[in-house]
Amino acid sequence: MADTNDILKVENLKINFFTRKGKVYAVDDVSFSLKKGETLGLVGESGCGKTTTVLGLMKMIPPPGKITGGRILIKGEDIIPLSEDEMREKIRWEKISMVFQGAMNCLTPVYTIGKQMMETVQEHKEMEYLQAKKRIINYLNLVGLPEDIIRRYPHELSGGMKQRVVIATALFLEPEIVICDEPTTALDVVVQAQIINLIKRLKKKLGLSVIFITHDLATEAEVADRLLVMYAGKLVEIGTNEQIYGKRGPIHPYTEKLLKATPRLHEKVEELSFIPGTPPDLVDPPSGCRFHPRCLEVMEKCKKDIPSLIEVEPGHWIACWRNTND
Amino acid sequence: MISEPILKVENLKEWFPVRRTIAQILKGERTWIKAVDGITFSINQGEIFGLVGESGCGKTTTGKLIMKLLEPSEGKIIFKGKDVTHLEADKLKEYRRNVQMVFQDPYASINPRFRAQDVLEEPLIIHQMGETRAEREKIIRRALEEVRLIPPEEFMERFPHMLSGGQRQRVATARTLVLSPSMIVADEPVSMIDLSTRAEILHMMKTVQRELGLTYLYVTHDLSTARYFTDRIAVMYLGKIVEMGGADEIIDNAFHPYTKALIAAVCEPIPGKSNTIKEVPIKGEIPSAANIPSGCRFHPRCLYVKPQCQEDEPILKEIDLGHQVACHLIS
């Protein structure tokens, strides 16, 4: 998978939470790469490790969690050995930034938008007040907000406007990688479409590389160039937009099921299919393939041996015994 | 499926007063948030009726009005031929036994200190159903089986934290079923639930509905589940119904520009769209219900606005059998 275009490369990332119940294998041996100017979609059910993976990329895993193995290379530089101070000064928000899940509801209600954004600038860059203000206005315009927003308080803004403010703040220090964690989940459909369009426009204009997390495969089809499908802390399928949504469709039974459970507006179906059961407890993940207890095509081998990612066609990787003959 | 309407809503309004300034009080001015502003529809026995719209369009308020959690400012609600717009306490209790509600958030709607059994027993005690404990337990067991929490004995003892989101929503549905209601108001019952389980819950609710001949009012912002789940859909915008008709008809032959915009905005799992900007034929965001635009309330966001739209308010007109639209574009 080595490529000089890779702006971000994750190798065998392992994140564990050390809880009283035991060691939780939240992210287990995850490897992927992000190319320059690409949107990488990360999908899976809740609790499968999507958010933990990207928090790992920011080195912001809350205790009792810890990165216990692997490498995270941003433009060839491993950030795992870096200290917290170095992360804050050099990496976070300057090279890689994040729109957190529900961030639009976490704006401080007692500060104006301008003041909150000013805080971010002053924390990171030495800049004259007026210059910083000009820059804030620039970025607000860039996300489609008028100038007078800087004097407004969060309660005066709609959900869509708050999400735009959060996106502007994430872009502000000119990062090359932006992670968006469920940026459209709490929004109405029309606003959702507007935010997705905004992210696409910004990506093109600023040459960003984006990691877009959602549990909705339909949303992902609109934004992602390539998809990572995660289940119970492991990547089960990697494929391009065409490979996953195209005629052949996904190959891993989990992705296949997930796609079938996604309602389609323009198709009348009598019965939507679903995946019975729930994702496993990651303190004691199932042996072999972690999906085997919920898989309808389970074989004896699946219960014993852990499948690894195998390339079945150029750029399309799956971890499944059923579909990889060896 | 076509039979007597079980519920009829006529020109229903809910206006909330806005706090006034001293100047306004002295001048005697009053302003209102017109959350629901004159809606009329009827739901047939055994039908699933969907109420669709963006947040702030008044769909949840309508659900609450029908549940009688709010007193309407104007209009009428007729349930099984009886006027239930204003009810006294004892009649209200009787009405609520017949009309039950499933709430949006299964993490907040169930008491964390109750076992599933207690959650289901409480309504029975309140409504004095089931003489003995054993009898109540029988009803509870049947309701749990109905929502596919099998074996019921295992789930009865569980506290909410021992249940997944989907299982909680099943318990919430079972709680409504113990009273054997004839109608259930479901306010976004799957929006907090993972996509993989969403289909499962809707499937369960539909099976229960068919088996018990229930009527649902399904309140949602999600058109794609509405198409799958409902028989008829009403699209609401700023307190008014703008389009109403059969679920397939509304999605395939939408007429109102607002409905069309909602449909265009829905994401679909089709390849090759990651590099194109999606055109959604609508401007701006939904205005506040305290300050409703003149004429057609959709006109400031409409791409096909005519001078007439700014002055006259359109009324619902039938354009096809059972398909009603409120828009001046109908010639």
XYZ file of C-alpha atoms in Angstrom:
657
model
C 0.000 0.000 0.000
C 3.062 2.246 0.048
C 2.577 5.371 -1.969
C 4.366 8.677 -1.964
C 0.995 10.388 -2.235
C 0.036 9.151 1.216
C -0.354 12.102 3.501
C -1.335 9.906 6.399
C -0.425 6.337 6.992
C -1.601 4.181 9.843
C 0.190 0.915 10.480
C -1.072 -1.780 12.822
C -2.674 0.691 15.195
C -3.803 -0.838 18.466
C -5.825 1.007 21.070
C -6.854 -0.626 24.329
C -8.911 0.579 27.230
C -7.812 -0.749 30.575
C -11.076 -0.997 32.485
C -12.011 -2.776 35.661
C -13.763 -5.423 33.578
C -10.561 -6.070 31.674
C -8.674 -4.976 28.601
C -10.951 -3.662 25.843
C -9.696 -4.234 22.322
C -11.278 -1.072 20.911
C -9.033 -0.742 17.880
C -7.159 -3.874 16.968
C -4.478 -3.922 14.318
C -5.862 -1.297 11.974
C -3.839 -0.188 8.946
C -4.845 2.233 6.237
C -3.583 5.209 4.322
C -5.041 8.529 3.259
C -3.984 10.051 -0.046
C -3.643 13.735 -0.661
C -6.950 15.292 -1.688
C -8.920 12.168 -0.939
C -12.023 11.651 1.184
C -11.857 8.469 3.149
C -15.131 7.223 4.603
C -15.136 5.292 7.862
C -18.352 3.360 8.492
C -19.668 0.879 11.003
C -22.223 0.492 13.765
C -21.879 2.434 16.990
C -19.320 0.932 19.300
C -17.187 -0.533 16.533
C -14.255 1.817 17.126
C -14.664 4.508 14.480
C -14.368 7.458 16.830
C -11.641 5.785 18.899
C -9.564 5.259 15.750
C -9.646 8.920 14.784
C -9.126 10.109 18.348
C -6.030 7.941 18.180
C -4.877 9.899 15.117
C -5.170 13.072 17.163
C -3.560 11.337 20.162
C -6.555 12.338 22.231
C -7.641 8.971 23.598
C -9.338 9.568 26.943
C -8.058 7.494 29.894
C -8.172 4.588 30.643
C -7.477 4.217 26.925
C -4.009 4.007 25.461
C -2.322 3.493 22.128
C -0.537 0.206 22.681
C 1.030 -0.388 19.322
C 1.522 0.622 15.719
C 2.625 3.730 13.897
C 0.832 6.857 12.728
C 2.786 8.586 9.992
C 1.853 12.087 8.949
C 3.923 12.870 5.839
C 6.357 10.199 6.884
C 6.754 11.408 10.463
C 5.623 9.059 13.219
C 3.586 11.049 15.745
C 3.250 8.354 18.394
C 6.558 9.120 20.159
C 5.778 12.862 20.258
C 5.088 14.466 23.614
C 1.820 16.180 24.448
C 3.445 19.618 24.075
C 4.857 18.769 20.685
C 1.477 17.427 19.567
C -0.239 20.628 20.618
C 2.338 22.928 19.099
C 3.035 21.198 15.833
C 0.402 18.662 14.918
C -3.052 19.210 16.321
C -5.075 21.779 14.392
C -2.025 22.740 12.321
C -1.566 19.495 10.440
C -4.589 17.464 11.430
C -7.821 18.842 12.796
C -11.194 17.459 13.707
C -14.866 18.357 13.675
C -16.036 16.470 16.722
C -19.290 14.602 16.980
C -21.900 16.982 18.368
C -19.354 19.813 18.459
C -21.960 22.280 17.301
C -23.710 21.808 20.622
C -20.507 22.383 22.558
C -19.941 26.016 21.637
C -19.701 28.086 24.794
C -23.075 29.779 25.214
C -21.674 32.856 26.976
C -19.042 33.806 24.386
C -19.680 35.311 20.992
C -18.637 33.255 17.971
C -15.827 35.736 17.273
C -14.415 35.386 20.759
C -14.429 31.589 20.690
C -12.664 31.541 17.369
C -10.193 34.184 18.499
C -9.204 31.956 21.396
C -8.165 29.202 18.996
C -6.006 31.556 16.948
C -4.298 33.140 19.887
C -3.546 29.799 21.444
C -1.693 28.676 18.327
C -0.405 31.651 16.404
C 1.111 34.972 17.280
C -1.048 37.315 15.364
C -2.220 40.901 15.672
C -5.812 41.197 16.867
C -7.016 42.946 13.726
C -5.219 40.546 11.468
C -6.709 37.608 13.339
C -10.159 39.151 13.109
C -9.778 39.547 9.382
C -8.778 35.957 9.112
C -11.781 34.813 11.134
C -14.094 36.776 8.855
C -12.379 35.233 5.842
C -13.000 31.758 7.092
C -16.596 32.510 8.088
C -17.227 33.733 4.547
C -15.557 30.640 3.210
C -18.094 28.418 4.954
C -20.922 30.609 3.719
C -21.640 32.709 6.788
C -21.997 36.505 6.845
C -19.504 38.705 8.646
C -21.798 39.776 11.493
C -21.815 36.217 12.877
C -18.728 37.097 14.925
C -20.880 39.246 17.201
C -23.586 36.612 17.612
C -24.003 34.082 20.409
C -24.462 30.364 19.668
C -28.144 30.382 20.700
C -28.879 32.869 17.929
C -27.695 30.430 15.271
C -29.422 27.448 13.723
C -27.925 23.956 13.829
C -26.578 24.253 10.302
C -24.939 27.615 11.042
C -23.311 26.267 14.215
C -21.944 23.316 12.282
C -20.461 25.781 9.761
C -18.802 27.704 12.588
C -17.287 24.486 13.911
C -16.008 23.608 10.433
C -14.516 27.100 10.017
C -12.729 26.712 13.365
C -11.334 23.348 12.336
C -9.925 24.796 9.105
C -8.589 27.942 10.523
C -4.989 26.951 11.139
C -4.707 25.480 7.657
C -4.499 21.796 8.421
C -4.017 19.384 5.567
C -6.071 16.617 7.106
C -9.553 17.181 8.499
C -11.487 14.510 10.351
C -15.283 14.914 10.387
C -16.981 12.727 12.991
C -20.687 12.354 12.151
C -20.980 15.999 11.070
C -24.476 15.565 9.634
C -26.115 13.191 12.082
C -28.187 15.611 14.154
C -29.175 17.807 11.213
C -32.224 17.927 8.963
C -31.964 16.393 5.486
C -31.807 19.701 3.637
C -29.143 21.077 5.985
C -27.314 17.758 5.777
C -27.059 18.117 2.018
C -25.826 21.699 2.396
C -23.095 20.672 4.856
C -21.985 17.782 2.634
C -21.745 20.154 -0.323
C -19.773 22.591 1.811
C -17.266 19.937 2.821
C -16.830 18.913 -0.823
C -16.289 22.513 -1.959
C -13.793 23.230 0.811
C -11.916 20.044 0.060
C -11.425 21.108 -3.532
C -10.641 24.722 -2.786
C -8.170 24.140 0.039
C -6.791 20.815 -1.183
C -7.776 19.030 2.000
C -7.684 15.346 2.741
C -10.748 14.309 4.688
C -11.707 11.391 6.901
C -15.499 11.288 7.081
C -17.115 9.147 9.768
C -20.751 8.105 9.767
C -22.863 5.055 10.458
C -24.923 5.729 7.347
C -23.735 4.096 4.129
C -26.066 6.315 2.090
C -24.356 9.498 3.318
C -20.963 7.945 2.730
C -21.854 7.257 -0.923
C -22.193 11.003 -1.437
C -18.844 11.981 0.028
C -16.280 9.210 0.160
C -13.821 8.369 -2.585
C -12.752 5.303 -0.682
C -14.386 3.443 2.195
C -13.127 1.699 5.286
C -15.669 -0.580 6.902
C -15.044 -1.296 10.547
C -16.515 -3.969 12.748
C -15.668 -4.604 16.400
C -12.355 -2.762 16.281
C -11.127 -4.276 13.040
C -11.231 -3.245 9.408
C -13.261 -5.771 7.473
C -13.393 -4.184 4.034
C -11.616 -1.432 2.118
C -12.841 -0.419 -1.307
C -13.422 2.505 -3.630
C -16.810 4.166 -3.909
C -17.472 2.295 -7.178
C -16.436 -1.037 -5.720
C -18.710 -0.752 -2.693
C -21.759 0.853 -4.300
C -21.299 -0.400 -7.843
C -22.808 -3.405 -9.572
C -20.695 -6.003 -7.859
C -21.161 -4.378 -4.488
C -19.437 -5.171 -1.249
C -17.977 -8.614 -0.695
C -17.728 -8.879 3.068
C -21.013 -10.211 4.510
C -21.057 -7.409 7.094
C -20.844 -4.607 4.533
C -23.335 -6.426 2.363
C -25.819 -6.646 5.237
C -25.232 -3.063 6.256
C -25.916 -1.868 2.718
C -29.087 -3.947 2.492
C -30.334 -2.457 5.761
C -29.946 1.049 4.309
C -33.358 2.229 3.108
C -33.448 3.514 -0.444
C -35.907 6.261 -1.230
C -36.585 5.450 -4.832
C -37.073 1.749 -4.457
C -40.181 0.245 -2.984
C -39.208 -2.682 -0.832
C -41.600 -4.844 1.125
C -39.065 -5.896 3.685
C -35.837 -4.224 4.732
C -33.231 -6.690 5.850
C -31.291 -6.204 9.040
C -28.384 -7.687 10.940
C -29.645 -9.737 13.865
C -27.863 -9.361 17.181
C -25.566 -6.616 18.409
C -21.836 -5.928 18.082
C -19.820 -7.926 20.609
C -18.401 -6.790 23.906
C -14.791 -5.933 23.130
C -13.470 -7.047 26.500
C -13.872 -10.566 25.255
C -14.205 -10.434 21.471
C -15.346 -13.601 19.676
C -12.595 -15.952 18.560
C -11.630 -16.075 14.922
C -13.540 -13.648 12.762
C -15.263 -11.196 15.093
C -18.336 -11.116 12.896
C -18.891 -14.877 12.930
C -21.651 -15.004 15.603
C -23.835 -12.719 13.449
C -22.790 -14.027 10.055
C -25.207 -16.224 8.122
C -22.452 -17.725 5.992
C -20.286 -18.822 8.881
C -17.931 -21.775 8.413
C -15.936 -23.802 10.927
C -12.768 -21.942 10.010
C -14.323 -18.562 10.863
C -14.710 -19.572 14.486
C -11.048 -20.439 14.902
C -8.815 -18.345 12.690
C -8.681 -14.584 12.414
C -8.952 -13.535 8.749
C -6.543 -10.847 7.580
C -7.135 -8.232 4.886
C -6.508 -9.651 1.423
C -6.619 -7.744 -1.832
C -9.262 -9.375 -4.032
C -9.069 -6.868 -6.852
C -6.906 -3.737 -7.203
C -7.704 -1.479 -4.258
C -10.398 -3.751 -2.832
C -9.419 -5.507 0.382
C -11.499 -7.801 2.540
C -11.003 -9.825 5.685
C -13.277 -12.835 5.276
C -12.639 -16.572 4.964
C -15.695 -17.186 2.809
C -14.574 -14.955 0.003
C -10.849 -15.475 -0.025
C -9.770 -18.906 -1.092
C -6.479 -20.143 0.123
C -57.319 -1.340 4.268
C -59.769 1.470 3.564
C -62.289 1.834 6.306
C -63.640 4.309 8.839
C -61.290 7.050 9.982
C -60.244 6.300 13.551
C -58.875 9.799 14.068
C -59.937 13.040 12.497
C -58.151 16.321 13.016
C -59.912 19.480 11.913
C -58.236 22.852 11.581
C -56.035 22.115 14.570
C -53.945 24.997 15.901
C -51.403 25.364 18.640
C -50.139 28.866 19.255
C -47.656 29.487 22.023
C -47.571 33.012 23.441
C -44.250 34.857 23.203
C -43.074 36.808 26.221
C -43.860 40.458 25.661
C -41.900 43.607 26.364
C -43.468 46.315 28.525
C -44.086 48.429 25.445
C -45.953 45.567 23.836
C -48.041 44.964 26.953
C -48.975 48.652 27.122
C -49.912 48.690 23.452
C -51.845 45.488 23.943
C -49.864 43.694 21.258
C -49.596 39.947 21.334
C -47.262 37.748 19.353
C -47.442 34.015 18.924
C -45.295 31.141 17.873
C -47.598 29.347 15.512
C -46.244 25.835 15.943
C -49.268 24.187 14.378
C -51.361 26.510 12.309
C -54.529 24.906 11.063
C -54.065 21.340 9.925
C -56.741 18.911 8.817
C -56.282 15.220 8.182
C -57.760 11.885 9.032
C -56.208 8.524 9.766
C -58.028 5.338 8.835
C -58.354 2.307 11.046
C -55.362 0.014 10.584
C -53.332 2.563 8.667
C -49.802 3.855 9.205
C -49.832 7.591 8.679
C -46.529 9.417 8.357
C -45.988 13.040 9.344
C -42.793 14.266 7.703
C -40.910 17.549 7.906
C -37.811 19.365 9.102
C -37.276 20.233 12.745
C -39.443 23.145 13.724
C -42.241 22.318 11.290
C -44.664 21.338 14.054
C -44.750 17.584 13.573
C -43.860 16.732 17.162
C -46.331 19.342 18.460
C -49.024 17.668 16.361
C -48.111 14.319 17.911
C -48.325 15.832 21.386
C -51.681 17.429 20.613
C -53.060 14.085 19.539
C -51.654 12.477 22.689
C -53.366 15.288 24.578
C -50.122 16.315 26.220
C -50.952 19.819 25.010
C -54.272 21.653 24.858
C -54.980 22.897 21.345
C -55.604 26.627 20.851
C -58.220 25.939 18.221
C -59.694 23.128 16.175
C -61.042 19.693 16.826
C -59.727 16.197 17.390
C -62.240 13.427 16.795
C -61.315 9.930 17.897
C -63.627 7.046 16.997
C -66.425 9.475 16.275
C -66.155 11.252 19.648
C -64.881 14.766 20.139
C -61.823 14.511 22.372
C -60.488 18.041 21.927
C -61.044 18.923 25.569
C -61.387 16.118 28.082
C -61.865 15.860 31.821
C -59.403 13.882 33.881
C -61.259 10.556 33.969
C -62.128 10.652 30.263
C -58.557 11.608 29.482
C -57.294 8.527 31.269
C -59.638 6.368 29.215
C -58.468 8.114 26.021
C -54.817 7.597 26.866
C -55.420 3.899 27.340
C -56.553 3.858 23.723
C -53.880 6.137 22.320
C -50.321 5.430 23.411
C -46.970 6.910 22.523
C -43.458 5.644 21.737
C -40.905 8.365 22.350
C -37.815 9.266 20.382
C -35.077 8.559 22.890
C -35.179 5.096 24.452
C -32.311 6.110 26.738
C -34.425 8.799 28.379
C -37.939 7.398 28.194
C -37.416 4.412 30.489
C -36.818 4.686 34.223
C -33.278 3.380 34.837
C -34.267 1.958 38.228
C -37.128 -0.138 36.878
C -36.702 -3.624 35.565
C -38.391 -4.248 32.225
C -41.170 -5.962 34.149
C -41.778 -2.884 36.319
C -41.746 -0.643 33.262
C -44.501 -2.725 31.727
C -46.460 -3.233 34.927
C -46.818 0.435 35.819
C -49.345 1.320 33.102
C -51.380 -1.758 34.062
C -51.547 -0.617 37.688
C -52.431 2.922 36.691
C -55.232 1.735 34.440
C -56.300 -1.005 36.871
C -55.912 -3.763 34.364
C -55.184 -7.280 35.514
C -56.587 -8.171 38.936
C -53.694 -10.124 40.338
C -49.985 -10.002 39.935
C -50.029 -13.287 38.066
C -52.560 -11.959 35.621
C -50.510 -8.824 34.995
C -47.439 -10.936 34.480
C -49.280 -12.887 31.806
C -50.107 -9.680 29.942
C -46.501 -8.501 30.253
C -45.193 -11.785 28.960
C -47.465 -11.643 25.955
C -46.421 -8.043 25.159
C -42.730 -8.964 25.344
C -43.306 -11.879 23.010
C -45.169 -9.542 20.687
C -42.083 -7.303 20.359
C -39.828 -10.366 19.966
C -38.018 -10.140 23.267
C -37.877 -13.897 23.598
C -37.838 -15.635 26.040
C -39.753 -12.980 28.004
C -38.680 -14.368 31.398
C -35.100 -13.462 30.615
C -35.873 -9.878 29.693
C -38.382 -9.176 32.474
C -35.654 -9.145 35.079
C -33.343 -6.818 33.181
C -32.672 -3.189 33.985
C -32.488 -0.719 31.065
C -28.692 -0.527 31.204
C -28.601 -4.232 30.416
C -30.476 -3.647 27.167
C -29.231 -2.300 23.842
C -30.861 0.708 22.187
C -32.949 -1.520 19.967
C -34.074 -3.673 22.877
C -35.031 -0.574 24.864
C -37.188 0.631 22.007
C -38.814 -2.811 22.001
C -39.553 -2.460 25.709
C -40.974 1.020 25.040
C -43.218 -0.461 22.351
C -44.240 -3.329 24.638
C -45.166 -0.768 27.294
C -47.718 0.720 24.922
C -49.017 -2.720 23.904
C -49.879 -3.944 27.416
C -52.838 -1.582 27.436
C -54.061 -2.948 24.086
C -54.446 0.503 22.555
C -56.019 1.072 19.164
C -53.597 3.772 18.126
C -49.914 4.459 18.739
C -48.160 7.772 18.165
C -44.502 7.021 17.370
C -42.313 10.131 17.487
C -39.097 9.366 15.579
C -38.885 5.911 17.165
C -35.758 4.884 15.252
C -33.775 8.085 14.861
C -31.565 7.323 17.877
C -31.005 3.738 16.816
C -28.179 2.356 14.746
C -28.910 1.789 11.101
C -28.419 -1.959 11.294
C -31.105 -2.259 13.978
C -33.368 0.468 12.596
C -34.799 -1.848 9.970
C -35.331 -4.510 12.602
C -37.358 -2.206 14.866
C -39.487 -0.911 12.004
C -40.050 -4.473 10.867
C -41.130 -5.457 14.382
C -43.462 -2.453 14.664
C -45.035 -3.271 11.326
C -45.559 -6.923 12.253
C -47.191 -5.942 15.541
C -49.370 -3.454 13.700
C -50.583 -6.104 11.256
C -51.132 -8.749 13.897
C -53.064 -6.524 16.264
C -54.729 -4.291 13.684
C -53.198 -1.154 15.173
C -53.129 2.339 13.733
C -49.880 4.319 13.833
C -49.080 7.976 13.539
C -45.397 7.924 12.577
C -43.632 11.250 13.073
C -40.272 11.482 11.311
C -37.873 13.643 9.366
C -36.637 10.695 7.358
C -38.418 10.185 4.056
C -36.703 6.920 3.213
C -37.985 5.100 6.299
C -41.362 6.791 5.840
C -41.701 5.283 2.380
C -40.939 1.831 3.663
C -43.021 2.088 6.820
C -46.122 4.140 6.055
C -49.230 3.903 3.894
C -49.847 7.622 3.618
C -47.616 10.643 4.184
C -48.349 14.259 5.061
C -45.491 16.715 4.551
C -45.513 19.613 7.006
C -43.845 22.981 6.677
C -44.035 25.708 9.352
C -47.189 24.401 10.945
C -49.115 23.595 7.771
C -49.539 20.516 5.652
C -48.189 21.292 2.184
C -48.666 17.912 0.546
C -50.485 14.733 1.472
C -51.084 11.427 -0.258
C -50.123 7.765 -0.594
C -46.523 7.084 0.429
C -45.408 5.904 -3.011
C -47.315 8.650 -4.766
C -45.681 11.358 -2.623
C -42.162 10.077 -3.277
C -42.538 9.175 -6.952
C -44.816 12.019 -8.032
C -44.080 14.800 -5.571
C -45.596 18.085 -6.670
C -44.847 20.674 -4.002
C -41.404 22.306 -4.398
C -40.724 21.683 -0.708
C -41.414 17.961 -0.968
C -39.221 17.830 -4.059
C -36.390 19.531 -2.169
C -36.715 17.091 0.724
C -36.553 14.174 -1.693
C -33.565 15.627 -3.560
C -31.699 16.082 -0.283
C -31.907 12.431 0.739
C -28.614 10.573 0.348
C -28.752 7.342 -1.594
C -26.211 4.538 -1.777
C -25.411 4.946 -5.473
C -21.809 5.027 -6.729
C -19.913 7.880 -8.350
C -21.298 10.878 -6.509
C -18.311 11.702 -4.357
C -17.047 14.396 -6.702
C -20.261 16.126 -7.658
C -22.076 18.840 -5.792
C -25.664 17.849 -5.123
C -28.290 20.328 -6.256
C -31.035 20.740 -3.699
C -33.759 23.013 -5.120
C -34.317 25.145 -2.021
C -32.919 28.377 -0.598
C -31.726 29.076 2.941
C -33.047 27.591 6.135
C -36.441 27.210 7.784
C -37.588 30.532 9.317
C -38.813 30.857 12.895
C -42.432 29.973 13.588
C -42.702 33.306 15.444
C -42.253 35.168 12.202
C -44.127 33.351 9.476
C -43.756 34.759 5.935
C -46.853 36.227 4.273
C -48.788 34.351 1.630
C -47.385 30.900 0.999
C -45.079 30.354 3.949
C -42.601 28.545 1.743
C -42.186 31.403 -0.764
C -38.882 32.879 0.541
C -37.184 29.519 -0.007
C -38.996 28.511 -3.169
C -37.240 28.582 -6.547
C -40.504 28.852 -8.489
C -42.015 31.765 -6.578
C -44.665 33.871 -8.358
C -45.993 37.294 -7.252
C -49.202 35.610 -6.126
C -47.273 33.424 -3.661
C -46.270 36.428 -1.575
C -49.863 37.478 -1.017
C -52.299 34.583 -1.045
C -51.966 31.579 1.140
C -52.564 28.440 -0.948
C -55.008 25.832 0.304
C -54.842 22.065 -0.083
C -56.295 20.967 -3.428
C -56.658 17.470 -4.760
C -54.517 16.961 -7.873
C -54.932 13.218 -8.124
C -56.977 10.662 -6.289
C -56.071 11.135 -2.626
C -53.100 13.361 -3.475
C -53.488 16.877 -2.094
C -51.129 19.813 -2.563
C -51.155 23.390 -1.265
C -49.305 25.362 -3.946
C -50.106 28.102 -6.465
C -48.213 26.255 -9.173
C -51.245 24.053 -9.713
C -52.952 25.625 -12.700
